[in-house]
Structure formats: structure tokens, C-alpha cells
PDB file of C-alpha atoms in Angstrom:
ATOM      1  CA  UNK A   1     -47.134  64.566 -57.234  1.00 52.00           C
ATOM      2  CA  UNK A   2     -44.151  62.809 -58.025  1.00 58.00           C
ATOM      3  CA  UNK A   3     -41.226  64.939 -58.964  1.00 90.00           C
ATOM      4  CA  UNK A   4     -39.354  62.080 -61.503  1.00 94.00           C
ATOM      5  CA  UNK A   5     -41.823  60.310 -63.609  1.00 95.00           C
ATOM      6  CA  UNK A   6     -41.393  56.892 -64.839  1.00 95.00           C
ATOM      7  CA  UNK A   7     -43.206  53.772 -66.591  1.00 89.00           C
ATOM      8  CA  UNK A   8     -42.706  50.941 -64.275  1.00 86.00           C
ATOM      9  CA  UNK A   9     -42.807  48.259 -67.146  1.00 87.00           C
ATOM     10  CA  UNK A  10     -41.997  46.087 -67.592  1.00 93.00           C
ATOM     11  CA  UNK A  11     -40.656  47.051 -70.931  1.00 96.00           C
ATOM     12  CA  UNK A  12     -40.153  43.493 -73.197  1.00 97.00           C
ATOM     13  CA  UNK A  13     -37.958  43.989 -76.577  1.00 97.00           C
ATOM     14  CA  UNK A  14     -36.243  41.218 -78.452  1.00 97.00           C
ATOM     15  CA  UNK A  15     -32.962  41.066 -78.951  1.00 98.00           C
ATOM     16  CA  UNK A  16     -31.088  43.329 -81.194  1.00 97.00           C
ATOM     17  CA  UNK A  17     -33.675  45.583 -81.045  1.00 97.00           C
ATOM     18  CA  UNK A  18     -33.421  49.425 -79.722  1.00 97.00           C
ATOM     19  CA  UNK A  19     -35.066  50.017 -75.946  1.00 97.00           C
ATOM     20  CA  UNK A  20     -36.499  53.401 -75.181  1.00 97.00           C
ATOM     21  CA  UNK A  21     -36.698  54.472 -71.942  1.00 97.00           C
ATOM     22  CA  UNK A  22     -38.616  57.906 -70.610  1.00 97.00           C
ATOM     23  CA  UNK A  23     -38.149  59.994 -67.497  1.00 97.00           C
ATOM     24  CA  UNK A  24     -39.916  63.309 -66.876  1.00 97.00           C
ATOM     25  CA  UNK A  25     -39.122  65.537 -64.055  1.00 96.00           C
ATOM     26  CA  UNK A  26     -41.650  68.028 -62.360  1.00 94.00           C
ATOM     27  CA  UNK A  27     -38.522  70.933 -60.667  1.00 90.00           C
ATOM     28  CA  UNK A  28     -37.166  73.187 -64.004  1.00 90.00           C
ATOM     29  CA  UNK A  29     -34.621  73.723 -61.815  1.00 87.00           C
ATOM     30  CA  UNK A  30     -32.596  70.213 -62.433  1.00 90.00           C
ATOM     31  CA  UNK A  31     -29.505  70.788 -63.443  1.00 89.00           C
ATOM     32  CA  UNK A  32     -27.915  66.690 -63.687  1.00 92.00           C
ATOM     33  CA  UNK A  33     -29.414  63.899 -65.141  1.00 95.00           C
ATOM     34  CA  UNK A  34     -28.399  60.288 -64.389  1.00 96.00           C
ATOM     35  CA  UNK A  35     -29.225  56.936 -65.476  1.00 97.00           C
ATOM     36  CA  UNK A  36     -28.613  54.346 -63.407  1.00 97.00           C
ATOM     37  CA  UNK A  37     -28.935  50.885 -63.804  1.00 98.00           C
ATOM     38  CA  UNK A  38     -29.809  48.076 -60.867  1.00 97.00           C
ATOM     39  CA  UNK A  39     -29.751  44.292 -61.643  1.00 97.00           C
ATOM     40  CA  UNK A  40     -31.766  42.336 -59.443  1.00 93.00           C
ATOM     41  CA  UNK A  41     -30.200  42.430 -55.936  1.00 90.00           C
ATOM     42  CA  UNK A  42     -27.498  44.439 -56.668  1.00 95.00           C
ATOM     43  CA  UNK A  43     -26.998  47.996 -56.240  1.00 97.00           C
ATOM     44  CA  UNK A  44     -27.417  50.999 -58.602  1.00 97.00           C
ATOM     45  CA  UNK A  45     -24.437  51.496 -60.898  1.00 96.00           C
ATOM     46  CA  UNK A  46     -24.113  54.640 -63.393  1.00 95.00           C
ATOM     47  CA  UNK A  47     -24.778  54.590 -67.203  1.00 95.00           C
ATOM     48  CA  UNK A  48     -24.656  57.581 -67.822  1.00 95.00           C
ATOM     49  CA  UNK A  49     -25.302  61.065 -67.031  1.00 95.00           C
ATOM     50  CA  UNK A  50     -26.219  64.221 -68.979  1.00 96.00           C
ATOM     51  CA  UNK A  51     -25.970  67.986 -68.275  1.00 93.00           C
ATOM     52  CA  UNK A  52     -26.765  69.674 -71.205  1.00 93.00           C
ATOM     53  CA  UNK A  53     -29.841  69.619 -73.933  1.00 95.00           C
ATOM     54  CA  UNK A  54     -29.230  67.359 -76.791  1.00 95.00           C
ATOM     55  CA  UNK A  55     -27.297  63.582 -76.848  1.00 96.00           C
ATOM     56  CA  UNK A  56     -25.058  62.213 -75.179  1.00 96.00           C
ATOM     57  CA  UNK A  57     -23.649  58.950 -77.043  1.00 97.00           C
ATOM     58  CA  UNK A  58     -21.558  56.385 -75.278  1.00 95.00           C
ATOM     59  CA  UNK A  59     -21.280  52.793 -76.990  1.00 96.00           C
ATOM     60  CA  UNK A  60     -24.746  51.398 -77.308  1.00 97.00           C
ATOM     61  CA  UNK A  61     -26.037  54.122 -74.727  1.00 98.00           C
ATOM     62  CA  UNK A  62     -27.697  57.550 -75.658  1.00 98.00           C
ATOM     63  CA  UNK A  63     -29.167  60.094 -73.200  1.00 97.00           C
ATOM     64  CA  UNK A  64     -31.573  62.805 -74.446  1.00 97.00           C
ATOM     65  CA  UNK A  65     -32.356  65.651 -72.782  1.00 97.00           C
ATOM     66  CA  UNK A  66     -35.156  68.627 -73.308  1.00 96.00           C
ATOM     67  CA  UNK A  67     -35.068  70.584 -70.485  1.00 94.00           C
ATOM     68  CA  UNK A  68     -38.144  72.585 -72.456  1.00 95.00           C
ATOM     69  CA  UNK A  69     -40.375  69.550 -72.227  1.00 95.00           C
ATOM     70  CA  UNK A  70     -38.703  68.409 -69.160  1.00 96.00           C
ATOM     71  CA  UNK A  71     -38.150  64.680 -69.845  1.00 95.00           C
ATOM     72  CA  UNK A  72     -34.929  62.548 -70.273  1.00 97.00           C
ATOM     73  CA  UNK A  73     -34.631  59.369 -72.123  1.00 97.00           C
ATOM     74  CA  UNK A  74     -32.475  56.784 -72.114  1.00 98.00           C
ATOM     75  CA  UNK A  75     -31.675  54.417 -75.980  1.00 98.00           C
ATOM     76  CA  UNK A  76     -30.097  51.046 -75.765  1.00 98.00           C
ATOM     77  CA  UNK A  77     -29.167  49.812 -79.120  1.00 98.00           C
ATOM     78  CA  UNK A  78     -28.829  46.403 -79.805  1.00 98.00           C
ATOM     79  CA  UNK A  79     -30.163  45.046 -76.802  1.00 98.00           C
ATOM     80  CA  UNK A  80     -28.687  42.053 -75.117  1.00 97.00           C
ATOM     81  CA  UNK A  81     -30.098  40.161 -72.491  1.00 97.00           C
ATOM     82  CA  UNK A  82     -27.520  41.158 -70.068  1.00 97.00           C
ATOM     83  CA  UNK A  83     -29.377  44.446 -70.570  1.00 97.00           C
ATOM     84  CA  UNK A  84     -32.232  42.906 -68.352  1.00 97.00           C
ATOM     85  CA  UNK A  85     -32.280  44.938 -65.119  1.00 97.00           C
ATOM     86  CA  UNK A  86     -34.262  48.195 -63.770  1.00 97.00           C
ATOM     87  CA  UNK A  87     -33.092  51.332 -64.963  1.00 97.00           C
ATOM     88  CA  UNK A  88     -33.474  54.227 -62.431  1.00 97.00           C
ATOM     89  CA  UNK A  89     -33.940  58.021 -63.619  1.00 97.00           C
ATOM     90  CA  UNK A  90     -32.092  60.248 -60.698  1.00 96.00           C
ATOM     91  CA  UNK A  91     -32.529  64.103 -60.929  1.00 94.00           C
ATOM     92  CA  UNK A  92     -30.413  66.799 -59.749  1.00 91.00           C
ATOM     93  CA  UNK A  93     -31.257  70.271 -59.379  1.00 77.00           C
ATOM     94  CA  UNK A  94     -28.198  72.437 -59.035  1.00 62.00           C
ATOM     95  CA  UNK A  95     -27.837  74.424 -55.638  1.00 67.00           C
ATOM     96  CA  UNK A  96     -29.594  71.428 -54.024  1.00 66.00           C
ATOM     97  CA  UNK A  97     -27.830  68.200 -53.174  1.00 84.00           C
ATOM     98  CA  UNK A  98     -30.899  66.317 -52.603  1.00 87.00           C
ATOM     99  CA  UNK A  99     -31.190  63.575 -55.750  1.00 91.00           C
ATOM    100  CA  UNK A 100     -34.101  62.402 -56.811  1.00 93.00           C
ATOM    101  CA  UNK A 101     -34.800  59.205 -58.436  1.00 95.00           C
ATOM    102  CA  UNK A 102     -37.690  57.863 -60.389  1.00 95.00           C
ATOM    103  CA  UNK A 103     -39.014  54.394 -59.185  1.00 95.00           C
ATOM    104  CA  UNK A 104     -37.333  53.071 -62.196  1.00 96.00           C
ATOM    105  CA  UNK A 105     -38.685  50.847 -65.320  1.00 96.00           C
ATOM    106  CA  UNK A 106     -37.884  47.143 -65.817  1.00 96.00           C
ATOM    107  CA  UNK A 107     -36.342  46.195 -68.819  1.00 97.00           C
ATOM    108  CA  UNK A 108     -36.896  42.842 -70.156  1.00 97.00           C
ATOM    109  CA  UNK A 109     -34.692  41.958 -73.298  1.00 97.00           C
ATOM    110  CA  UNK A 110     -35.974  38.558 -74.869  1.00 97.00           C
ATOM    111  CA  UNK A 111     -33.346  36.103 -76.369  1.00 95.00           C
TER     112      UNK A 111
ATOM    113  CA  UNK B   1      -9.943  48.993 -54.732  1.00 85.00           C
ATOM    114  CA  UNK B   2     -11.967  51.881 -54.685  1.00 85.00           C
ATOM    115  CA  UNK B   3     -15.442  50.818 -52.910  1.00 95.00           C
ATOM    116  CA  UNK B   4     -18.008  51.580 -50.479  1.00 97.00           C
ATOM    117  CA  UNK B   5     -18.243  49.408 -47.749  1.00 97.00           C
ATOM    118  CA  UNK B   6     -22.009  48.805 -45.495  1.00 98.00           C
ATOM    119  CA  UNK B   7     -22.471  46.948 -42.193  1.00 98.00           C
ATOM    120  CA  UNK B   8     -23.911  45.082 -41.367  1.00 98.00           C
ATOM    121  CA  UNK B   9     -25.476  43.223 -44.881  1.00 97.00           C
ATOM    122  CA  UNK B  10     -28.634  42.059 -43.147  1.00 97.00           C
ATOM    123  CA  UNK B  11     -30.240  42.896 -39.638  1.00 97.00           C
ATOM    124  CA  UNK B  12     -32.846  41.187 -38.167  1.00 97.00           C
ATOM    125  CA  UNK B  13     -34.346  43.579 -35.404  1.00 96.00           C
ATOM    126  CA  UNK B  14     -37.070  44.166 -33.202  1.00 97.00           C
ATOM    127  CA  UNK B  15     -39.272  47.220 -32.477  1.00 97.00           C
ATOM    128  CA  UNK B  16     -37.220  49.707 -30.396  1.00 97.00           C
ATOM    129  CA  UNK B  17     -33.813  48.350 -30.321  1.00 97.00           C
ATOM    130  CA  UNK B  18     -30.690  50.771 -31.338  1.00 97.00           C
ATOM    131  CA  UNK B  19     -29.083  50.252 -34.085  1.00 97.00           C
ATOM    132  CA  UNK B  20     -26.690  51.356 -36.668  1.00 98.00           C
ATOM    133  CA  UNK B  21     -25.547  50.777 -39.753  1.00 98.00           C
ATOM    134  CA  UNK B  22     -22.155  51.768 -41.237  1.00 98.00           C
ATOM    135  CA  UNK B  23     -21.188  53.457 -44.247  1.00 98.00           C
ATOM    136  CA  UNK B  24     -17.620  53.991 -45.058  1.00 98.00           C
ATOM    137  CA  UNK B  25     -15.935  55.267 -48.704  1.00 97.00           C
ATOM    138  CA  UNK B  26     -12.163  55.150 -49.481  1.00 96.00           C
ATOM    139  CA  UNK B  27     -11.904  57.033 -52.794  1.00 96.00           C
ATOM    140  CA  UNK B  28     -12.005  60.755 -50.289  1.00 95.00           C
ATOM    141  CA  UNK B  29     -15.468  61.220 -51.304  1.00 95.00           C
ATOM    142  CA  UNK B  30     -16.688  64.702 -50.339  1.00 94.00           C
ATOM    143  CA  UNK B  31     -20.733  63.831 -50.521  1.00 95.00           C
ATOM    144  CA  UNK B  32     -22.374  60.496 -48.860  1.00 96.00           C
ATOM    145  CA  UNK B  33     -25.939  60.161 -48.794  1.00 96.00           C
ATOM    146  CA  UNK B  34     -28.486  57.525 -47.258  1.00 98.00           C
ATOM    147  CA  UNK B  35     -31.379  56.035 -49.527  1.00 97.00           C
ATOM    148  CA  UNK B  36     -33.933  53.398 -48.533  1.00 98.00           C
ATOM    149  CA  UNK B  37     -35.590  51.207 -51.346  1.00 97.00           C
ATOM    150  CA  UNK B  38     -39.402  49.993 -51.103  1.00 96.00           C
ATOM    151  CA  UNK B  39     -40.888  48.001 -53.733  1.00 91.00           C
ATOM    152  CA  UNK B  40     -43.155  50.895 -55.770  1.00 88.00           C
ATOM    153  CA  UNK B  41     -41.067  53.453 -54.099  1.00 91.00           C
ATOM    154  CA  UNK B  42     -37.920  53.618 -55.978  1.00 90.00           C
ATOM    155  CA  UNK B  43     -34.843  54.671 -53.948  1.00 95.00           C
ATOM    156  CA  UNK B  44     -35.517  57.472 -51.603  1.00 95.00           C
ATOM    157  CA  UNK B  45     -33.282  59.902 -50.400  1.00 94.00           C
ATOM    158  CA  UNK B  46     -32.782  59.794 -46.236  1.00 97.00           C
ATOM    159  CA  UNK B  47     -30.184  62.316 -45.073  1.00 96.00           C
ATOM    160  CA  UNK B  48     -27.185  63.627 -47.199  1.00 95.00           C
ATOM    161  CA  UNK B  49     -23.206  65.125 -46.310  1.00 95.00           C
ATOM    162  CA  UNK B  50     -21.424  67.727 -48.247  1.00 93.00           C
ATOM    163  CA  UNK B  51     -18.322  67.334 -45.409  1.00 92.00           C
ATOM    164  CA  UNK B  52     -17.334  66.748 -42.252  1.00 94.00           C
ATOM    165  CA  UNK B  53     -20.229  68.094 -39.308  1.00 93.00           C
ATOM    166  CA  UNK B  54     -22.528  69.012 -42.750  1.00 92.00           C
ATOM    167  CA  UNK B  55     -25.554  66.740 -42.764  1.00 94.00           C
ATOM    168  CA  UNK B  56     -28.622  67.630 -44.369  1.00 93.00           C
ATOM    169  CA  UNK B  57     -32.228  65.878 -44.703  1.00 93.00           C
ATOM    170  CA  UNK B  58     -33.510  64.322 -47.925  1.00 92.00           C
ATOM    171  CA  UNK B  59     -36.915  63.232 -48.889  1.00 91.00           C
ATOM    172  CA  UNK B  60     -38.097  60.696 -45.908  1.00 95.00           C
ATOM    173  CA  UNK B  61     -35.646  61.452 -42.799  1.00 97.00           C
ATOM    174  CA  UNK B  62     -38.241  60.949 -40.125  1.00 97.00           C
ATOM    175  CA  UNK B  63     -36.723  58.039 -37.532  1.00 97.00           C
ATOM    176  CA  UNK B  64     -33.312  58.491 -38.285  1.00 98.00           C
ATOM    177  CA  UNK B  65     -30.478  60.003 -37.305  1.00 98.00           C
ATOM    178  CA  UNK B  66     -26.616  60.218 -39.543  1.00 98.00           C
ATOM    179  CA  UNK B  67     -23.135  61.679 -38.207  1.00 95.00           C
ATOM    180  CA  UNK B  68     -20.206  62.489 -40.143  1.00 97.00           C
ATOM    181  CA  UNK B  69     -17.270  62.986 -37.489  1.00 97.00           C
ATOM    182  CA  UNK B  70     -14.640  61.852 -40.184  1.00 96.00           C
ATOM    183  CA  UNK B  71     -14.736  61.944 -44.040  1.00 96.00           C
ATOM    184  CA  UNK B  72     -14.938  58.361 -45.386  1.00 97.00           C
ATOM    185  CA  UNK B  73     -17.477  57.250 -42.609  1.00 98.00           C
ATOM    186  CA  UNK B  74     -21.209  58.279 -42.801  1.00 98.00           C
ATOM    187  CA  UNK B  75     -23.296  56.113 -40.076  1.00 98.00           C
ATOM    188  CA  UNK B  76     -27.228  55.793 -40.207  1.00 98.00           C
ATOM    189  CA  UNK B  77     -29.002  55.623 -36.803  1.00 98.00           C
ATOM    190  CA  UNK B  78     -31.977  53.967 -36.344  1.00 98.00           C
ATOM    191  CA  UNK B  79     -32.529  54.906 -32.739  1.00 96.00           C
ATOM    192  CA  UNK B  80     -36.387  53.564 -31.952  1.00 97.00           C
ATOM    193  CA  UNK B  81     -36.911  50.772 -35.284  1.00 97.00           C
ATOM    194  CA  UNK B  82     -40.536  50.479 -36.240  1.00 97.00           C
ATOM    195  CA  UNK B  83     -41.713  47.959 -38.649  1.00 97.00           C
ATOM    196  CA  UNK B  84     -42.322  50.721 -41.621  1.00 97.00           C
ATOM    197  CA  UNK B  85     -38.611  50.990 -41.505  1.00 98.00           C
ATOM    198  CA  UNK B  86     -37.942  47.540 -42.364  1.00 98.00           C
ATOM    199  CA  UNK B  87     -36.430  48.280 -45.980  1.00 98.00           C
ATOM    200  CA  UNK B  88     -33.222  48.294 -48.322  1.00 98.00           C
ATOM    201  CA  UNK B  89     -31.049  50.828 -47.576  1.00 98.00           C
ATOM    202  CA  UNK B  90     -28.051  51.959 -49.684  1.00 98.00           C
ATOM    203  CA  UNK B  91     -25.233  54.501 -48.596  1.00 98.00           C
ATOM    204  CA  UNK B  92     -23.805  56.624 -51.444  1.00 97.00           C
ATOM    205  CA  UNK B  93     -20.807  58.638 -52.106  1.00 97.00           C
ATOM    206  CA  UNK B  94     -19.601  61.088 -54.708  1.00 95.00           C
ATOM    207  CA  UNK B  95     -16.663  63.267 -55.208  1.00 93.00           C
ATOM    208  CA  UNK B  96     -18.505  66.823 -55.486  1.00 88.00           C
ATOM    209  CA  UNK B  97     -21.727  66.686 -54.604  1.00 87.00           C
ATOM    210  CA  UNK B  98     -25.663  65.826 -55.406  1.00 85.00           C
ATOM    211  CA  UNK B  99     -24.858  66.705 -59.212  1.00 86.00           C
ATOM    212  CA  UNK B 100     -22.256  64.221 -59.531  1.00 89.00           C
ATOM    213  CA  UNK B 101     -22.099  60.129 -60.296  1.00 92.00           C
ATOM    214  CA  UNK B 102     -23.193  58.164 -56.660  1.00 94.00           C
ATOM    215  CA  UNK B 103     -21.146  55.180 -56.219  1.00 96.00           C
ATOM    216  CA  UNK B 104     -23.110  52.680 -54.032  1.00 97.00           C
ATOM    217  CA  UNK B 105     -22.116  50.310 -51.357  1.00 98.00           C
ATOM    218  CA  UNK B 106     -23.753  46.910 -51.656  1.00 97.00           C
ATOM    219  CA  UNK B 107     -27.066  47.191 -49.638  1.00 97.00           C
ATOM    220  CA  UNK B 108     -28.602  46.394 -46.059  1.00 98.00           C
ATOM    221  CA  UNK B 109     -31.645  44.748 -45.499  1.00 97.00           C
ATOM    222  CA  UNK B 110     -33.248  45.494 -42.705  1.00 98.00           C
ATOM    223  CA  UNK B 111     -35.958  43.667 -41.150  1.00 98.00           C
ATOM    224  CA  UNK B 112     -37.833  45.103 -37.967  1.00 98.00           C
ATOM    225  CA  UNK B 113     -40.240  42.487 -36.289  1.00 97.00           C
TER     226      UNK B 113
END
């Protein structure tokens, strides 16, 4: 079983529009929460992170977290297609170092 | 500028035949980690370094080796290549630890024939 969950995509939205992006993690554990974001052959750069339950605003970002219902999600408003590019869930869980990621979704932002 | 450096970029290698690949971080990163990327796979997690002489495995650290004699350098050994190991493979760093934001170095893609 995989420990971070999520949808491959790819996930299409039009411009403008809001993209939604799910994570769910299997260790209750976790502790951080990081989105990441990879452009094709390029390597992972951070978007943001959350610690706490709740959201986490930054710009056009928001990160929710439920560590009840164990899932984090990532909102992009007003999508642009420079927003084209996997995004990567990584998990943390506290005492551990060991980060997990997710194998990421593909997000496809339509002009 | 504050960056973390990989060589070589590409490899082309054959079964059996040493090699390593260097990692090094100039922002006095405590953690550096090793991941390999497979298409379907997502970025795994190889070995991992809280400090100096502390090295600890992640997720898939079967045929490979790390060292961390001095802080901003973090070297992945490949010591007998198979072909399963041809793959992406990113070195990380972060100032505190696991729980903290990775920066990555650019990538090496290794090919073993």
C-alpha cells in the first residue's frame, strides 16, 4: 500500500479557473506537508508547505490540511498556463527524516 | 548563489562499473538526502544525512552506498550498476531536517547498459 496517495491526471482546467489537487497519506504520524512542484525536466521546487490543520494562503496558492481524514490538498486560483507542470505531495512524519512523496498529478492548464 | 550542485548531469554506464555521483550544498545545509525518479514511481527516497558520519536508509537503498565526511558534500555510490538502476536521481538538502523545505540540485540521469 502506498503511504502518499495521489491522482496521476492528468488534471485539464481552462484558464482562470481554480485547480484542485488531493493527497492522502496512510502514517497519522506526519507531522509536515509539502507541495512541490516539477516542470518537465526540471527539478522539484517548493510551493508550499503546511504544519498545522486548516489553510495556509499564499498568493494564488492554498494548502488544506485534515489530519482527521488524513488528506492534503493543494488550490490554484486563477490558473495560468505557466501553472502546467506535476505537482508532487511529500510527507513528513516528525521523529523520522525519511520524506515521502506521492507520484505526483499532472496539471494541464488550457489557454 | 545559494544552490546545489550534482555531477556528473548524465552517465552513460555499463553493468558493474564504479561509479559516483556528487552532491554538494553551499547554503550549510544540515540534512541531504538521495531520491531516484521512475516514471509511475514518483521520487523515492535512497539514503538520507542529519550531519557529518550520520547516514540513514530511505525507502529503496538496496545497491547503493552514500558518505558524508564533510558537511556540504553528500556522494552516492553505485558500486556494482545494474540496469534497474538506470534512473533520475536528485540530491536534496535542507537546513533542519526531513520536516523542512528540500532544495534540489538539478538531476542525473543515469543510464546502465
Amino acid at each position: 500500500q502506498k503511504e502518499v496517495e495521489q491522482n496521476s491526471g492528468p488534471l485539464s482546467v481552462p484558464e482562470g479557473a481554480i485547480a484542485s489537487l488531493n493527497c492522502t497519506y496512510s502514517d497519522r504520524g506526519s507531522q509536515s506537508f509539502f507541495w512541490y512542484r516539477q516542470y518537465s525536466g526540471k527539478s522539484p521546487e517548493l510551493i508550499m508547505f503546511i504544519y498545522s490543520n486548516g489553510d495556509k494562503e499564499d498568493g494564488r496558492f492554498t494548502a488544506q490540511l485534515n489530519k482527521a481524514s488524513q488528506y492534503v490538498s493543494l488550490l490554484i486560483r486563477d490558473s495560468q498556463p505557466s501553472d502546467s507542470a506535476t505537482y508532487l505531495c511529500a510527507v513528513n512524519s516528525g521523529g523520522y527524516q525519511k520524506v515521502t512523496f506521492g507520484t505526483g498529478t499532472k496539471l494541464q492548464v488550457i489557454p | 548563489e545559494a544552490q546545489v550542485t550534482q555531477n556528473p548531469r548524465y552517465l552513460i554506464t555499463v553493468t558493474g562499473k564504479k561509479l559516483t555521483v556528487t552532491c554538494s550544498q553551499n547554503m550549510n545545509h544540515e540534512y541531504m538526502s538521495w531520491y531516484r525518479q521512475d516514471p509511475g514511481l514518483g521520487l523515492r527516497q535512497i539514503y538520507y544525512s542529519m550531519n557529518v558520519e550520520v547516514t540513514d536508509k530511505g525507502d529503496v537503498p538496496e545497491g547503493y552506498k552514500v558518505s558524508r565526511k564533510e558537511k556540504r558534500n553528500f556522494p552516492l555510490i553505485l558500486e556494482s550498476p545494474s540496469p534497474n538502476q538506470t534512473s533520475l536521481y536528485f540530491c536534496a538538502s535542507s537546513l533542519f531536517g526531513g520536516g523542512d523545505t528540500q532544495y534540489f540540485g538539478p538531476g542525473t540521469r543515469l543510464t546502465v547498459l
